[in-house]
mmCIF file of C-alpha atoms in Angstrom:
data_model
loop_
_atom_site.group_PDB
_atom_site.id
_atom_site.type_symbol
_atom_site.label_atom_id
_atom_site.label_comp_id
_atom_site.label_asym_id
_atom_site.label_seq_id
_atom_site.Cartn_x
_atom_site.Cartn_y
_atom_site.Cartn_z
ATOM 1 C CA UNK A 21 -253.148 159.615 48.797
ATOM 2 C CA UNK A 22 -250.356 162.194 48.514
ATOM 3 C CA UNK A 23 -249.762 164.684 45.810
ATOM 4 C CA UNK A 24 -247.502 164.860 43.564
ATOM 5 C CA UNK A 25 -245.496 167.670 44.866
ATOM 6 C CA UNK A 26 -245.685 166.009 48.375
ATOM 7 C CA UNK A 27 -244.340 162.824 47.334
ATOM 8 C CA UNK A 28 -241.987 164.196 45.517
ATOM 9 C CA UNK A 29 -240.628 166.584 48.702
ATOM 10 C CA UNK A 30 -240.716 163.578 50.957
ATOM 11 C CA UNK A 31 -239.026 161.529 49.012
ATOM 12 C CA UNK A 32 -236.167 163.962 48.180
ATOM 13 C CA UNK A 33 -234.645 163.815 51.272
ATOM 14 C CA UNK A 34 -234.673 159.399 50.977
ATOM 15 C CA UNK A 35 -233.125 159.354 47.717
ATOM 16 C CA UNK A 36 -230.573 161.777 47.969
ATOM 17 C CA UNK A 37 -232.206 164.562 46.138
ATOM 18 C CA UNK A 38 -231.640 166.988 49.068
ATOM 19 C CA UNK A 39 -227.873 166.457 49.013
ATOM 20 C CA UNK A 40 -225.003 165.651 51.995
ATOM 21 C CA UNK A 41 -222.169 168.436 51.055
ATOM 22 C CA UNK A 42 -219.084 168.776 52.643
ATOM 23 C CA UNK A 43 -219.191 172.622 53.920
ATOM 24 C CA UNK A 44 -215.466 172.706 55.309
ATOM 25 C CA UNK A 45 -212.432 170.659 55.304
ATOM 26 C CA UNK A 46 -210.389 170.259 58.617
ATOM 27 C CA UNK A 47 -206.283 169.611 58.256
ATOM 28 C CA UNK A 48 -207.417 167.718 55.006
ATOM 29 C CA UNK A 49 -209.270 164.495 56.663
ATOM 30 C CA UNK A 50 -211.616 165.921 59.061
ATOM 31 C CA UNK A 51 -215.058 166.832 56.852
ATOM 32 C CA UNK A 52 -217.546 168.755 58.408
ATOM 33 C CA UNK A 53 -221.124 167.966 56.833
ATOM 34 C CA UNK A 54 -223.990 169.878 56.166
ATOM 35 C CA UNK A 55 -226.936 167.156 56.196
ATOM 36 C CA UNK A 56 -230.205 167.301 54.207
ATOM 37 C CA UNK A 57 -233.363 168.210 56.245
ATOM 38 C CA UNK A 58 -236.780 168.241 55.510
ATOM 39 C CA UNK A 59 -238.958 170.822 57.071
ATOM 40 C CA UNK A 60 -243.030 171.248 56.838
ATOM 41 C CA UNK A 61 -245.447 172.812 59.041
ATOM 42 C CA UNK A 62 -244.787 169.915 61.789
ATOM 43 C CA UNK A 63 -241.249 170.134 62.420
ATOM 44 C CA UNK A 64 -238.509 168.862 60.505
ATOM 45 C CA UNK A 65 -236.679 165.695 59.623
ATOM 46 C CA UNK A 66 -233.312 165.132 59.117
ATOM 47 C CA UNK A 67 -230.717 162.525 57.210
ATOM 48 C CA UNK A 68 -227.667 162.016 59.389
ATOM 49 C CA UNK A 69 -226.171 159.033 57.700
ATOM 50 C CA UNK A 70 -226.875 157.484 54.430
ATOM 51 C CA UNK A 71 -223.824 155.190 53.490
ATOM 52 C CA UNK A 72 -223.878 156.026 49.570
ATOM 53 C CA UNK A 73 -224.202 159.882 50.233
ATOM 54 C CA UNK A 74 -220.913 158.925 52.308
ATOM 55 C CA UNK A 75 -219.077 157.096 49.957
ATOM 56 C CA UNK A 76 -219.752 159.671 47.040
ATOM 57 C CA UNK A 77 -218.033 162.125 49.396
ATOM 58 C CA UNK A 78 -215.174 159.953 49.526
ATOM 59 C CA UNK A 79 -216.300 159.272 52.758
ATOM 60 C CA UNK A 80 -215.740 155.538 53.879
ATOM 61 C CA UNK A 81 -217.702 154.395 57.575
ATOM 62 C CA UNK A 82 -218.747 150.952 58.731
ATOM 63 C CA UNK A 83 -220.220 151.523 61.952
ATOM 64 C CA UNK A 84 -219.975 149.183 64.855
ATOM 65 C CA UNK A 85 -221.096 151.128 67.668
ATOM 66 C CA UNK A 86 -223.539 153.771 68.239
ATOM 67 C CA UNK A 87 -224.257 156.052 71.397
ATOM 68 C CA UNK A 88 -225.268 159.602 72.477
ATOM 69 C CA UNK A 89 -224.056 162.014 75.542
ATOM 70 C CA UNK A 90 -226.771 164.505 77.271
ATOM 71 C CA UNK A 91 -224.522 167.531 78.480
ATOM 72 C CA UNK A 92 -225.545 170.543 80.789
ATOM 73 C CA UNK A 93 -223.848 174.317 79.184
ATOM 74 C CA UNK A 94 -220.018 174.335 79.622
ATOM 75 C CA UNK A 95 -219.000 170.480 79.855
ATOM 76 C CA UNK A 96 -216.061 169.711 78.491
ATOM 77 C CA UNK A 97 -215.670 165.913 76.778
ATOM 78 C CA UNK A 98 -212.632 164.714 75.861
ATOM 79 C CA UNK A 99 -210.306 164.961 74.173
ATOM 80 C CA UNK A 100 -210.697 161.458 73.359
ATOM 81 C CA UNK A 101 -209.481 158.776 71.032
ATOM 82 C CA UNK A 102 -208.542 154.897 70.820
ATOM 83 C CA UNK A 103 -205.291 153.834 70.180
ATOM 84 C CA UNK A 104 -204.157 151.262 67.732
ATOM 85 C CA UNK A 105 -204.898 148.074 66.914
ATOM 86 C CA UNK A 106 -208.846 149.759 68.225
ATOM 87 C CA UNK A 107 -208.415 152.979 66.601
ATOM 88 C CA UNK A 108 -211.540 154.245 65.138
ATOM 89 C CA UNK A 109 -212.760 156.841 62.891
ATOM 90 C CA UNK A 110 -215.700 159.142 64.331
ATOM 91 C CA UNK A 111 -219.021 160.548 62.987
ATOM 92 C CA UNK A 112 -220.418 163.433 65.400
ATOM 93 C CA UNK A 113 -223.484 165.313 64.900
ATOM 94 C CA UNK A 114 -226.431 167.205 67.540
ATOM 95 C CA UNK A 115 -229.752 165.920 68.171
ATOM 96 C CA UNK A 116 -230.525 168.785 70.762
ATOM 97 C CA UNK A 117 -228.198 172.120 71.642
ATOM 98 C CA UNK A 118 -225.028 172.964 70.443
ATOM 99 C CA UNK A 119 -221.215 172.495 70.645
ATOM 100 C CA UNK A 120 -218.129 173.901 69.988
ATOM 101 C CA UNK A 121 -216.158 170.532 68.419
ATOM 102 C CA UNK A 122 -212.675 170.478 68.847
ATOM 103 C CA UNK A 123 -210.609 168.275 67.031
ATOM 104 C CA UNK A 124 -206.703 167.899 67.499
ATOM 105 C CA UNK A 125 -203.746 166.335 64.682
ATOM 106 C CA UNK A 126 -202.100 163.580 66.188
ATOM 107 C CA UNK A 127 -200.731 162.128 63.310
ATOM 108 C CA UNK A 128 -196.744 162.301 63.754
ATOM 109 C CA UNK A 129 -195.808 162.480 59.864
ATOM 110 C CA UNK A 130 -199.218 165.138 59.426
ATOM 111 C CA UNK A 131 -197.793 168.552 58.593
ATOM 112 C CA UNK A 132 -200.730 169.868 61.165
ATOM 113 C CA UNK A 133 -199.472 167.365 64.020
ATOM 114 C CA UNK A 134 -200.583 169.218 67.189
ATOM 115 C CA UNK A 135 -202.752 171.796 65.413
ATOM 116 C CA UNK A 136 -206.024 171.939 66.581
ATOM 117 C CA UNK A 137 -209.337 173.488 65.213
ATOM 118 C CA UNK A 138 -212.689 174.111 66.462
ATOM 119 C CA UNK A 139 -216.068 174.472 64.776
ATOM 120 C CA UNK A 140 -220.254 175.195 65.853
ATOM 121 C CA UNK A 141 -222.336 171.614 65.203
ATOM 122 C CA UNK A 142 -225.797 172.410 66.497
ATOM 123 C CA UNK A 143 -229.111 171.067 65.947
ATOM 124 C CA UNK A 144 -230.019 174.121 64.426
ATOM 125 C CA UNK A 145 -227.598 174.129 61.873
ATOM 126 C CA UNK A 146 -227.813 170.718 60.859
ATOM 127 C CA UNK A 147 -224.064 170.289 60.643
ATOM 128 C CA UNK A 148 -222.059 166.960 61.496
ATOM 129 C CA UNK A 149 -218.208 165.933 61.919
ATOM 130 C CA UNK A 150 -216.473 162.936 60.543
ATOM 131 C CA UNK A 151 -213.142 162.123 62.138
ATOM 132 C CA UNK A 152 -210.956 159.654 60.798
ATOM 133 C CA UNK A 153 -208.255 157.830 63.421
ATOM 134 C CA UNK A 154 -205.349 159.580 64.191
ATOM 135 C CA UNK A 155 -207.368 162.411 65.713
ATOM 136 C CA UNK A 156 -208.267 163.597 69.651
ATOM 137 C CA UNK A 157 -212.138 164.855 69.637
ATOM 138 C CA UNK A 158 -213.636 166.650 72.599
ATOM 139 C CA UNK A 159 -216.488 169.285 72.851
ATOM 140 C CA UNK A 160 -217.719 172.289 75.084
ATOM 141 C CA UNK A 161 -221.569 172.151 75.528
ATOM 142 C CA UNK A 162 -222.830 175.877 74.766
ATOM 143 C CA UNK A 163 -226.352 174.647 75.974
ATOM 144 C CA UNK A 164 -227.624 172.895 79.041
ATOM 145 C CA UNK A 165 -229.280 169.482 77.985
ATOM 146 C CA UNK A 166 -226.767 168.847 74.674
ATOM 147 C CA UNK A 167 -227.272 166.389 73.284
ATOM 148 C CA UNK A 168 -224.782 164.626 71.068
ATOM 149 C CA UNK A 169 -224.776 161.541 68.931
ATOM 150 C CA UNK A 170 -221.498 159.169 68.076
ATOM 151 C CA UNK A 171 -220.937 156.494 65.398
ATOM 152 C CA UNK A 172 -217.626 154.913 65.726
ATOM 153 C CA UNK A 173 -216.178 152.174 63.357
ATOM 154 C CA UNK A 174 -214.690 149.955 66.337
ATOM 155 C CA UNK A 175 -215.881 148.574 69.664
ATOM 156 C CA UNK A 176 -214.925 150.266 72.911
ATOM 157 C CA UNK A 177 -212.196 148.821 74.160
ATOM 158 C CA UNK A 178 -211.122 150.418 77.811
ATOM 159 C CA UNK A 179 -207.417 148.693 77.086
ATOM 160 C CA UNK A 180 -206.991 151.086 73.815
ATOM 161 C CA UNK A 181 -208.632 153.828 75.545
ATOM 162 C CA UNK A 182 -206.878 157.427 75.316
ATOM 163 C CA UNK A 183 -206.776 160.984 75.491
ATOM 164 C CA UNK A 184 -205.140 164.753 76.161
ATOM 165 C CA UNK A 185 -205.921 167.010 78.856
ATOM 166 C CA UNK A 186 -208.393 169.315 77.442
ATOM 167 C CA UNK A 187 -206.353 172.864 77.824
ATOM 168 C CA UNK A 188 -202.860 171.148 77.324
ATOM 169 C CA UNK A 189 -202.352 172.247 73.644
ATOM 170 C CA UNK A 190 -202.738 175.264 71.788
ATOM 171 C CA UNK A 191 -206.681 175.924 71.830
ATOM 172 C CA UNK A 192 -208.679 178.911 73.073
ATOM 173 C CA UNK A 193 -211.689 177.194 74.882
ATOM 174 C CA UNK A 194 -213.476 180.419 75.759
ATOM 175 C CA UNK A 195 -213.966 179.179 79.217
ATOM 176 C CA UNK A 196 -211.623 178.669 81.962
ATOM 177 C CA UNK A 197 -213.364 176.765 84.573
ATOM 178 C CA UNK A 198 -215.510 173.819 82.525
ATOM 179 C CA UNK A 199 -217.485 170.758 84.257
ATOM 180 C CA UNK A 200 -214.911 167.846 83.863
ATOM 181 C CA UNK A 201 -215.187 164.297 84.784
ATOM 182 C CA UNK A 202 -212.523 163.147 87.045
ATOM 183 C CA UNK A 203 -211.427 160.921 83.927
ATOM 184 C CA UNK A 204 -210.928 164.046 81.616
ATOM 185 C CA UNK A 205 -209.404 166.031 84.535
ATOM 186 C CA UNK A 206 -206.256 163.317 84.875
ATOM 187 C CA UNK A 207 -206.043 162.745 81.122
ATOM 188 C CA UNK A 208 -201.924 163.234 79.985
ATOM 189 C CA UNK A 209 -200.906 166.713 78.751
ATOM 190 C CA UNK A 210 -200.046 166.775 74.920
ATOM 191 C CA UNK A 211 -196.622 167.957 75.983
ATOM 192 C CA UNK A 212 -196.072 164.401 77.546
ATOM 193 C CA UNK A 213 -198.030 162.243 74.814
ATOM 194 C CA UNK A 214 -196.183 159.674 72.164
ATOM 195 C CA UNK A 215 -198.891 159.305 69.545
ATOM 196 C CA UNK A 216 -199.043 155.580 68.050
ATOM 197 C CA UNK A 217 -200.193 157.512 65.094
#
């Protein structure tokens, strides 16, 4: 039977005890997370989503799909969205490595329309990203074998699916020459883009 004080560690992290904060705000939507984790002599264990945590944040997500990328060091994804009437809002964390997340305004009546900001989710730091619609998101891999989890809020659908050319607005990458996929690498530049947004 456990302890006291072990049941009562273990447990912190279920009922909320070990708190979900919101570390930094991005153009006023965008929320990056810090999520609770649990850490003993074996490792650690981590929270990612706990829908009550979410909605005290003022944080509203009904996932319909979930899926994960594995990325070798400097692979570029994205910058990716769905357009409406299959726009989606976005929850982004790192099971394994690290990123640099970009995410890009491309709401037309946002006072940050075409701004673009960039911050560090690793699995080392624990940190997560939820993007509502109206938003591109890409990432650079900083670490060979990456690996990165997505919840969205809407199906695929390849009919609604969008994006901007990853160096066509005003972001410093660090990197000049990424891995692309042939989709990313034909993607529109912002300069020629008409958001539905």
């Amino acid at each position: 039977m456990r302890s006291a004080a072990a049941k009562n560690s273990y447990m912190n992290i279920f009922t909320g005890g070990s708190k979900m904060k919101i570390v930094k705000n991005l153009f006023n939507a965008v929320k990056c997370i810090e999520m609770p984790r649990f850490e003993d002599p074996r490792g650690s264990f981590t929270k990612n989503f706990a829908d009550k945590l979410f909605r005290e944040l003022g944080i509203i997500l009904e996932i319909r799909e979930m899926f994960y990328s594995v990325s070798g060091k400097n692979v570029i994804r994205g910058m990716h969205f769905q357009d409406p009437p299959a726009e989606h809002a976005k929850y982004v964390h790192v099971l394994h490595g690290a990123v640099l997340d970009v995410v890009l305004d491309l709401r037309k009546d946002s006072a940050s329309y075409g701004n673009s900001e960039g911050i560090i989710l690793s699995a080392e730091n624990h940190r997560s990203l939820f993007i509502p619609a109206g938003f591109a998101h890409g990432f650079l891999s900083l670490q060979d074998h990456t690996i990165m989890q997505y919840s969205v809020s809407s199906e695929h659908s390849p009919d609604h699916d969008d994006g901007i050319l990853w160096n066509s607005f005003a972001y410093d990458w660090g990197i000049d020459d990424p891995l692309l996929s042939k989709r990313d690498k034909e993607l529109q530049k912002f300069s020629e883009f008409e958001s539905p947004f």
